[in-house]
Short mmCIF file of C-alpha atoms in Angstrom, two decimals:
data_model
loop_
_atom_site.label_atom_id
_atom_site.label_comp_id
_atom_site.label_asym_id
_atom_site.label_seq_id
_atom_site.Cartn_x
_atom_site.Cartn_y
_atom_site.Cartn_z
CA MET A 176 0.00 0.00 0.00
CA SER A 177 1.40 3.40 -1.00
CA ARG A 178 2.00 6.11 1.60
CA LEU A 179 -0.59 8.85 1.97
CA PHE A 180 2.20 11.39 2.50
CA GLY A 181 4.59 12.12 -0.35
CA THR A 182 7.94 13.87 -0.21
CA ASP A 183 6.24 17.15 0.75
CA GLY A 184 2.94 16.47 2.47
CA VAL A 185 -0.29 15.15 0.96
CA ARG A 186 -0.87 16.51 -2.52
CA GLY A 187 -3.25 15.98 -5.43
CA LEU A 188 -6.16 17.40 -7.41
CA ALA A 189 -8.25 19.59 -5.13
CA ASN A 190 -11.82 18.39 -4.54
CA ARG A 191 -11.01 14.97 -5.99
CA ASP A 192 -7.87 13.74 -4.20
CA ILE A 193 -7.60 16.54 -1.65
CA THR A 194 -11.16 16.94 -0.44
CA ALA A 195 -12.77 18.86 2.41
CA GLU A 196 -13.51 15.51 4.04
CA LEU A 197 -9.85 14.46 3.85
CA ALA A 198 -8.70 17.84 5.16
CA LEU A 199 -11.11 17.55 8.11
CA ASP A 200 -10.12 13.96 8.93
CA LEU A 201 -6.40 14.61 8.43
CA SER A 202 -6.42 17.61 10.74
CA ILE A 203 -8.25 15.61 13.44
CA ALA A 204 -5.69 12.80 13.11
CA ALA A 205 -2.83 15.31 13.26
CA ALA A 206 -4.34 16.86 16.38
CA GLN A 207 -4.36 13.45 18.05
CA VAL A 208 -0.72 12.72 17.21
CA LEU A 209 0.95 16.13 17.37
CA GLY A 210 -1.05 17.44 20.32
CA GLU A 211 -0.65 14.36 22.48
CA GLU A 212 2.22 15.68 24.62
CA ASP A 213 0.48 19.00 25.32
CA ARG A 214 -2.71 17.25 26.39
CA ARG A 215 -0.76 14.86 28.61
CA ASP A 216 0.87 17.84 30.34
CA GLY A 217 -2.45 19.62 30.81
CA ARG A 218 -1.94 22.20 28.04
CA ARG A 219 -4.26 22.95 25.17
CA PRO A 220 -2.49 22.39 21.83
CA ARG A 221 -2.11 25.39 19.52
CA ALA A 222 -1.66 25.35 15.73
CA VAL A 223 -0.72 27.92 13.10
CA VAL A 224 -2.61 27.46 9.80
CA GLY A 225 -1.67 29.22 6.56
CA ARG A 226 -2.30 28.79 2.85
CA ASP A 227 -1.35 30.00 -0.59
CA PRO A 228 -3.93 32.01 -2.59
CA ARG A 229 -5.32 29.27 -4.82
CA VAL A 230 -9.11 29.17 -4.68
CA SER A 231 -9.37 25.66 -3.23
CA GLY A 232 -7.33 26.80 -0.26
CA GLU A 233 -10.36 28.68 0.98
CA PHE A 234 -12.51 25.62 1.63
CA LEU A 235 -9.57 23.40 2.59
CA SER A 236 -8.39 25.94 5.17
CA ALA A 237 -11.89 26.12 6.61
CA ALA A 238 -11.99 22.32 6.88
CA VAL A 239 -8.56 22.13 8.52
CA CYS A 240 -9.41 24.84 11.05
CA ALA A 241 -12.74 23.16 11.82
CA GLY A 242 -11.13 19.76 12.29
CA LEU A 243 -8.42 21.10 14.59
CA ALA A 244 -10.85 23.11 16.72
CA SER A 245 -13.21 20.15 17.01
CA ALA A 246 -10.26 18.12 18.33
CA GLY A 247 -9.53 20.68 21.05
CA VAL A 248 -6.78 22.66 19.31
CA ASP A 249 -6.66 26.46 19.42
CA VAL A 250 -6.06 27.67 15.87
CA HIS A 251 -4.24 30.80 14.71
CA ASN A 252 -5.37 31.22 11.11
CA VAL A 253 -2.69 33.47 9.54
CA GLY A 254 -4.23 33.45 6.06
CA VAL A 255 -2.19 33.75 2.87
CA LEU A 256 1.51 33.54 3.69
CA PRO A 257 4.54 31.66 2.32
CA THR A 258 5.30 28.17 3.59
CA PRO A 259 8.50 29.36 5.33
CA ALA A 260 6.47 32.06 7.08
CA VAL A 261 4.15 29.42 8.55
CA ALA A 262 7.19 27.39 9.65
CA TYR A 263 8.73 30.51 11.24
CA LEU A 264 5.52 31.52 13.00
CA THR A 265 5.04 28.01 14.35
CA ALA A 266 8.36 28.40 16.15
CA ASP A 267 8.06 32.10 16.96
CA MET A 268 4.61 31.77 18.51
CA GLY A 269 5.51 28.63 20.43
CA ALA A 270 2.77 26.69 18.66
CA THR A 271 2.43 22.93 19.03
CA PHE A 272 2.46 22.46 15.26
CA GLY A 273 1.80 24.24 11.97
CA VAL A 274 -0.26 23.45 8.87
CA MET A 275 0.34 24.80 5.36
CA ILE A 276 -2.20 24.35 2.59
CA SER A 277 -0.40 24.59 -0.73
CA ALA A 278 0.65 22.63 -3.80
CA SER A 279 3.80 24.75 -4.17
CA HIS A 280 4.78 25.04 -7.86
CA ASN A 281 1.95 22.81 -9.12
CA ALA A 282 -0.82 24.20 -11.32
CA MET A 283 -3.84 25.88 -9.73
CA PRO A 284 -6.22 22.86 -9.73
CA ASP A 285 -3.90 20.97 -7.34
CA ASN A 286 -3.54 21.55 -3.65
CA GLY A 287 -1.86 19.93 -0.67
CA ILE A 288 -1.59 19.80 3.10
CA LYS A 289 1.67 19.62 5.03
CA PHE A 290 2.48 19.77 8.69
CA PHE A 291 5.29 21.27 10.74
CA ALA A 292 6.27 20.02 14.17
CA ASP A 293 6.96 22.39 17.06
CA GLY A 294 9.90 24.58 16.17
CA GLY A 295 8.75 24.73 12.54
CA HIS A 296 10.48 21.54 11.40
CA LYS A 297 9.12 19.08 8.84
CA LEU A 298 7.75 15.84 10.23
CA PRO A 299 9.74 12.60 10.05
CA ASP A 300 8.24 9.85 7.88
CA ALA A 301 7.31 7.82 10.98
CA VAL A 302 5.19 10.65 12.42
CA GLU A 303 3.46 11.22 9.06
CA ASP A 304 2.66 7.51 8.91
CA GLU A 305 1.26 7.64 12.45
CA ILE A 306 -1.06 10.47 11.39
CA ALA A 307 -2.16 8.46 8.36
CA ASP A 308 -2.83 5.43 10.57
CA ARG A 309 -5.11 7.50 12.81
CA LEU A 310 -7.44 8.43 9.94
CA GLY A 311 -10.94 7.13 10.59
CA GLN A 312 -10.17 5.82 14.07
CA ALA A 313 -12.55 6.47 16.95
CA TRP A 314 -11.54 9.43 19.14
CA GLU A 315 -12.80 11.21 22.23
CA ARG A 316 -14.49 14.43 21.25
CA PRO A 317 -14.01 17.38 23.63
CA GLN A 318 -17.15 19.13 24.84
CA GLY A 319 -18.09 22.63 26.00
CA ALA A 320 -15.15 24.85 26.82
CA ASP A 321 -12.70 22.10 25.83
CA VAL A 322 -13.23 22.59 22.10
CA GLY A 323 -10.65 24.73 20.36
CA ARG A 324 -11.01 28.38 19.39
CA ILE A 325 -10.22 29.82 15.96
CA HIS A 326 -8.40 33.17 15.92
CA GLU A 327 -8.08 35.13 12.68
CA ASN A 328 -4.50 36.26 13.17
CA ARG A 329 -3.31 38.76 10.56
CA ALA A 330 -0.21 39.93 12.42
CA GLY A 331 1.85 37.07 10.99
CA GLN A 332 3.04 38.95 7.91
CA ALA A 333 4.51 41.80 9.96
CA ARG A 334 6.28 39.35 12.29
CA TYR A 335 7.71 37.44 9.34
CA VAL A 336 8.88 40.62 7.58
CA ALA A 337 10.61 41.79 10.76
CA HIS A 338 12.35 38.41 11.00
CA LEU A 339 13.59 38.67 7.40
CA LEU A 340 14.92 42.19 7.93
CA GLN A 341 16.86 41.05 10.99
CA ALA A 342 18.54 38.34 8.88
CA LEU A 343 19.78 40.85 6.28
CA PRO A 344 23.56 41.47 6.60
CA ASN A 345 23.47 44.80 4.73
CA ARG A 346 20.98 47.06 3.00
CA LEU A 347 20.07 46.96 -0.70
CA ASP A 348 20.19 50.71 -1.39
CA GLY A 349 20.94 51.47 -5.03
CA LEU A 350 19.67 48.15 -6.38
CA THR A 351 16.71 47.76 -8.71
CA VAL A 352 15.14 44.33 -8.30
CA VAL A 353 12.29 42.74 -10.24
CA ILE A 354 10.18 40.41 -8.07
CA ASP A 355 8.09 37.65 -9.66
CA ALA A 356 5.94 36.04 -6.98
CA ALA A 357 4.09 33.61 -9.33
CA HIS A 358 0.79 35.19 -8.22
CA GLY A 359 1.41 33.15 -5.11
CA ALA A 360 1.85 33.34 -1.37
CA ALA A 361 4.71 35.88 -1.44
CA SER A 362 2.88 38.42 -3.62
CA ALA A 363 2.60 40.90 -0.75
CA VAL A 364 5.53 39.88 1.47
CA SER A 365 8.41 39.77 -1.00
CA PRO A 366 7.99 43.24 -2.59
CA GLU A 367 7.42 44.75 0.87
CA VAL A 368 10.56 43.36 2.45
CA PHE A 369 12.75 44.24 -0.54
CA ARG A 370 11.47 47.83 -0.43
CA LEU A 371 12.06 48.06 3.31
CA SER A 372 15.60 46.81 2.66
CA GLY A 373 16.28 49.79 0.41
CA ALA A 374 15.80 48.33 -3.07
CA GLU A 375 13.74 49.86 -5.85
CA VAL A 376 11.23 47.12 -6.64
CA VAL A 377 9.45 46.28 -9.89
CA GLU A 378 6.63 43.79 -9.43
CA ILE A 379 5.31 41.12 -11.78
CA GLY A 380 3.23 38.08 -10.86
CA THR A 381 2.01 39.77 -7.69
CA ASP A 382 -1.73 40.00 -8.37
CA PRO A 383 -3.24 36.69 -7.23
CA ASP A 384 -6.92 36.08 -7.97
CA GLY A 385 -7.15 32.50 -6.73
CA LEU A 386 -6.92 31.10 -10.26
CA ASN A 387 -3.64 32.39 -11.72
CA ILE A 388 -1.03 30.94 -9.32
CA ASN A 389 2.06 29.66 -11.21
CA ASP A 390 0.32 30.39 -14.53
CA GLY A 391 3.17 31.59 -16.76
CA TYR A 392 4.97 33.27 -13.86
CA GLY A 393 7.36 32.26 -11.11
CA SER A 394 10.38 30.03 -10.75
CA THR A 395 9.18 27.51 -13.34
CA HIS A 396 8.50 30.22 -15.96
CA LEU A 397 11.40 32.69 -16.09
CA ASP A 398 10.77 34.24 -19.51
CA ARG A 399 8.64 37.14 -18.26
CA LEU A 400 11.06 37.87 -15.45
CA SER A 401 14.02 37.90 -17.84
CA ALA A 402 12.21 40.31 -20.16
CA ALA A 403 11.22 42.62 -17.29
CA VAL A 404 14.75 42.77 -15.89
CA VAL A 405 16.20 43.75 -19.27
CA GLU A 406 13.38 46.20 -20.07
CA ARG A 407 13.66 48.02 -16.73
CA GLY A 408 17.45 47.95 -16.58
CA ALA A 409 17.29 46.16 -13.24
CA HIS A 410 20.32 44.73 -11.47
CA LEU A 411 18.63 41.35 -10.98
CA GLY A 412 15.34 39.51 -10.81
CA ILE A 413 14.02 37.15 -8.15
CA ALA A 414 11.48 34.40 -8.90
CA HIS A 415 9.47 32.48 -6.32
CA ASP A 416 7.14 29.53 -6.71
CA GLY A 417 3.55 29.43 -5.47
CA ASP A 418 4.37 28.94 -1.79
CA ALA A 419 7.69 30.82 -1.92
CA ASP A 420 9.95 28.13 -0.54
CA ARG A 421 12.02 28.43 -3.73
CA CYS A 422 14.14 31.17 -5.26
CA LEU A 423 15.69 31.31 -8.71
CA ALA A 424 17.24 34.46 -10.10
CA VAL A 425 17.93 36.32 -13.34
CA ASP A 426 20.97 38.52 -13.95
CA ALA A 427 20.94 41.96 -15.57
CA GLU A 428 21.25 40.41 -19.04
CA GLY A 429 18.18 38.23 -18.44
CA ARG A 430 20.12 35.00 -17.96
CA ALA A 431 18.87 32.43 -15.45
CA VAL A 432 20.83 31.80 -12.26
CA ASP A 433 19.80 28.42 -10.89
CA GLY A 434 19.80 26.99 -7.38
CA ASP A 435 23.30 25.56 -7.69
CA GLN A 436 24.72 28.96 -8.61
CA VAL A 437 22.74 30.63 -5.82
CA MET A 438 24.13 28.12 -3.31
CA GLY A 439 27.65 28.66 -4.61
CA ILE A 440 27.37 32.43 -4.23
CA LEU A 441 25.89 32.20 -0.73
CA ALA A 442 28.41 29.56 0.39
CA VAL A 443 31.30 31.85 -0.50
CA ALA A 444 29.54 34.81 1.16
CA LEU A 445 29.00 32.88 4.38
CA LYS A 446 32.57 31.58 4.33
CA ASP A 447 33.88 35.13 3.91
CA ARG A 448 31.92 36.17 7.01
CA GLY A 449 33.02 33.10 8.98
CA LEU A 450 29.45 31.79 9.14
CA LEU A 451 29.71 28.65 6.97
CA ARG A 452 29.88 25.96 9.62
CA GLU A 453 32.58 23.36 9.00
CA ASN A 454 33.10 25.12 5.64
CA THR A 455 30.51 22.70 4.25
CA LEU A 456 27.61 23.01 1.81
CA VAL A 457 24.89 20.33 1.74
CA ALA A 458 23.43 19.57 -1.71
CA THR A 459 21.64 16.67 -3.39
CA VAL A 460 23.02 14.20 -5.90
CA MET A 461 21.27 16.21 -8.64
CA SER A 462 23.46 19.27 -8.15
CA ASN A 463 25.68 19.98 -11.13
CA LEU A 464 29.23 18.64 -11.05
CA GLY A 465 30.33 22.21 -11.73
CA LEU A 466 29.15 23.19 -8.25
CA LEU A 467 31.23 20.46 -6.64
CA GLN A 468 34.30 21.50 -8.65
CA ALA A 469 33.77 25.17 -7.77
CA MET A 470 33.39 24.50 -4.06
CA GLU A 471 36.57 22.43 -4.07
CA ARG A 472 38.44 25.41 -5.56
CA GLU A 473 36.97 27.65 -2.84
CA GLY A 474 37.99 25.29 -0.04
CA ILE A 475 34.39 24.34 0.71
CA ALA A 476 33.37 20.72 1.23
CA VAL A 477 30.12 19.42 -0.28
CA THR A 478 28.02 16.72 1.37
CA GLN A 479 25.46 15.17 -0.99
CA THR A 480 22.11 13.66 -0.04
CA ALA A 481 19.18 11.97 -1.76
CA VAL A 482 16.89 14.23 -3.79
CA GLY A 483 14.48 16.22 -1.63
CA ASP A 484 14.92 19.24 0.60
CA ARG A 485 13.84 17.18 3.62
CA TYR A 486 16.94 15.01 3.21
CA VAL A 487 19.11 18.09 2.88
CA LEU A 488 17.61 19.46 6.09
CA GLU A 489 18.08 16.16 7.93
CA GLU A 490 21.78 16.17 7.05
CA MET A 491 22.16 19.82 8.01
CA ARG A 492 20.53 19.31 11.40
CA ARG A 493 22.43 16.09 12.07
CA ASN A 494 25.83 17.75 11.54
CA GLU A 495 24.89 21.37 12.35
CA HIS A 496 25.69 22.68 8.88
CA SER A 497 24.49 26.17 8.03
CA LEU A 498 23.71 26.07 4.28
CA GLY A 499 22.13 23.55 1.96
CA GLY A 500 19.67 23.18 -0.86
CA GLU A 501 18.68 21.94 -4.27
CA GLN A 502 19.26 22.93 -7.88
CA SER A 503 15.53 23.73 -8.09
CA GLY A 504 15.99 26.72 -5.77
CA HIS A 505 15.08 25.25 -2.38
CA VAL A 506 17.81 26.85 -0.27
CA ILE A 507 17.96 26.43 3.51
CA ILE A 508 19.87 28.92 5.67
CA LEU A 509 19.61 27.14 9.00
CA GLU A 510 20.58 30.12 11.14
CA HIS A 511 17.40 31.89 10.02
CA ALA A 512 15.00 29.23 8.71
CA THR A 513 13.89 25.66 9.30
CA THR A 514 12.89 25.06 5.68
CA GLY A 515 13.59 26.44 2.22
CA ASP A 516 12.79 30.16 2.19
CA GLY A 517 12.67 31.82 -1.21
CA VAL A 518 12.25 35.36 0.09
CA LEU A 519 15.15 35.03 2.51
CA THR A 520 17.31 33.47 -0.20
CA GLY A 521 16.53 36.29 -2.61
CA LEU A 522 17.32 38.92 0.01
CA LEU A 523 20.70 37.37 0.85
CA LEU A 524 21.55 37.04 -2.84
CA ALA A 525 20.73 40.70 -3.48
CA ALA A 526 22.65 41.65 -0.33
CA ARG A 527 25.76 39.95 -1.74
CA VAL A 528 25.43 41.99 -4.95
CA ALA A 529 25.08 45.20 -2.91
CA GLU A 530 27.90 44.31 -0.52
CA THR A 531 30.47 43.42 -3.18
CA GLY A 532 29.46 45.90 -5.89
CA ARG A 533 29.74 43.01 -8.34
CA SER A 534 26.98 42.08 -10.77
CA LEU A 535 25.00 38.90 -10.26
CA ALA A 536 26.43 37.60 -13.54
CA ASP A 537 29.95 38.10 -12.21
CA LEU A 538 29.14 36.45 -8.88
CA ALA A 539 27.59 33.50 -10.71
CA THR A 540 30.92 32.76 -12.40
CA VAL A 541 31.94 31.12 -9.12
CA MET A 542 30.89 27.94 -10.93
CA THR A 543 30.70 26.73 -14.51
CA ARG A 544 27.69 24.55 -15.17
CA LEU A 545 28.46 21.40 -17.09
CA PRO A 546 25.87 20.64 -19.78
CA GLN A 547 23.26 18.35 -18.24
CA VAL A 548 20.75 16.10 -19.98
CA LEU A 549 17.91 14.54 -17.98
CA VAL A 550 15.42 12.05 -19.43
CA ASN A 551 12.51 10.36 -17.66
CA VAL A 552 12.16 6.81 -18.97
CA LYS A 553 8.57 5.59 -18.71
CA GLY A 554 7.09 2.10 -18.97
CA VAL A 555 9.84 0.37 -16.98
CA ASP A 556 10.16 -1.41 -13.64
CA LYS A 557 11.82 1.35 -11.64
CA SER A 558 12.28 -0.90 -8.61
CA ARG A 559 15.10 -2.80 -10.35
CA VAL A 560 17.19 0.18 -11.47
CA ASP A 561 19.60 -0.21 -8.52
CA THR A 562 19.99 -3.99 -8.84
CA ASP A 563 19.88 -4.97 -12.51
CA GLU A 564 23.40 -6.03 -13.48
CA GLY A 565 23.01 -4.99 -17.11
CA VAL A 566 22.04 -1.46 -16.12
CA LEU A 567 24.81 -1.26 -13.52
CA THR A 568 27.43 -2.48 -16.01
CA ALA A 569 26.37 0.15 -18.56
CA VAL A 570 26.55 2.90 -15.93
CA ARG A 571 30.03 1.82 -14.85
CA ALA A 572 31.24 1.74 -18.46
CA GLU A 573 29.91 5.22 -19.31
CA THR A 574 31.26 6.66 -16.06
CA ALA A 575 34.71 5.23 -16.79
CA ALA A 576 34.62 6.69 -20.32
CA LEU A 577 33.95 10.16 -18.89
CA ALA A 578 37.10 9.82 -16.76
CA GLY A 579 36.17 12.59 -14.31
CA THR A 580 35.02 15.07 -16.98
CA GLY A 581 31.36 14.37 -16.24
CA ARG A 582 29.08 11.97 -14.42
CA VAL A 583 26.12 9.65 -14.74
CA LEU A 584 23.18 9.27 -12.36
CA LEU A 585 20.27 6.84 -12.65
CA ARG A 586 17.56 6.87 -10.01
CA LYS A 587 13.95 5.87 -9.60
CA SER A 588 11.51 8.72 -9.15
CA GLY A 589 9.94 9.04 -5.73
CA THR A 590 6.73 10.52 -7.18
CA GLU A 591 6.29 9.07 -10.70
CA PRO A 592 6.55 5.62 -12.36
CA VAL A 593 9.74 6.54 -14.21
CA VAL A 594 13.51 6.07 -14.08
CA ARG A 595 15.44 9.34 -14.30
CA VAL A 596 18.61 9.19 -16.39
CA MET A 597 20.91 12.17 -15.90
CA VAL A 598 24.23 12.72 -17.65
CA GLU A 599 26.69 15.62 -17.39
CA ALA A 600 29.58 16.01 -19.80
CA ALA A 601 31.85 18.64 -21.31
CA THR A 602 29.43 19.24 -24.18
CA GLU A 603 25.68 18.84 -24.53
CA GLU A 604 26.21 16.59 -27.55
CA ARG A 605 28.37 14.22 -25.53
CA ALA A 606 25.88 14.22 -22.65
CA ARG A 607 22.99 13.52 -25.04
CA GLU A 608 24.85 10.69 -26.73
CA ILE A 609 25.57 8.92 -23.44
CA CYS A 610 22.07 9.57 -22.12
CA ASP A 611 20.48 8.05 -25.23
CA ARG A 612 22.59 4.89 -24.86
CA LEU A 613 21.70 4.50 -21.19
CA CYS A 614 18.00 5.10 -21.83
CA ALA A 615 18.06 2.32 -24.41
CA VAL A 616 19.67 -0.04 -21.87
CA VAL A 617 17.04 0.88 -19.25
CA ARG A 618 14.19 0.23 -21.68
CA ASP A 619 15.73 -3.06 -22.81
CA ARG A 620 16.53 -4.37 -19.35
CA LEU A 621 13.66 -2.98 -17.30
CA GLY A 622 10.82 -2.67 -19.83
CA LEU A 623 7.41 -3.87 -18.70
#
């Protein structure tokens, strides 16, 4: 039986997979599991609930708040705010747990529900599974004054903005920055905090109507941002996804700066200030080989994890590292955040431009991206990709042929029935050639 929770909460098509009934039942189950210690100690559990602006978030938020209150949890409904803001407020307000209703970068018809433990940290798999196991089980319903109260708390944005400003190492005076918030959860927060930091701000993708989230704007659609940066003569552009836990950037010439480059720039900045703990960056196995080579030149070690920001965070917390993230733009600065924070990342990136007087394009030369080809091979038995000897032999042969000038990575997707074949090489043609050969082997050996 497949897990209810995926790599980032429970997600699917709103009102088919993610229904009001599921949201109600899931919040009751979460209240039982996450509020257990508070109840045992005679305290009433408290939860922070936020959402992104997609239209289905309105009824799902109502269902979550109702379920929590019916289970004896006091709810602080903070409304539309980024995922990292909900994580921050969960910790800052001393709440028992937090709930975010969002499908992140997915299209508007989707939605999702994810939970944060006390302190604003993502839940371990075992706790998520315990919540799933509680669904539909009998429970003792509180009565009278023991039911929870729902507070419409709209002070969360100001608290989050103040937190971001405190994390800023220097002001952004003199910079012109284009902000693309994907018509999402950061549409109000991101432009506000950049202006308060001293930047001149140009806004696009900051007019959410419940239906337009991620539609042609944001970190998965950089064309409009690139055009706006060039047209307005801005120093850089910052792109968020729907829940603003990601940040990608665009330089003054309109060229994309991906998560690997952002991490490289911030790693060097933190090292220069003596704040990069153990001189180590945590990245996933999908980060470009160019990042690893660049960090080696800068005297910075790189620890790699499985794909997923939760695995990056686990490694960071386990070894007390200060910076980690993914090529997709999930960047975690552990001194200031417990999860990827796209607004914080964008602020620190712009602060580095202002501090050094160098352009973002110049800063991004810290690494040279090797051409990368990624193909999703469908119609195969992904469970055998790590054990089939024919596939393993082909991978070893292609890796040996690259002789350190590139790399090969085959992995089964955690969310789709596909095998991902990724090849990096000195040229795109070489990477494509190797990738095509490996895809053929995968189809031949693992085809259904």
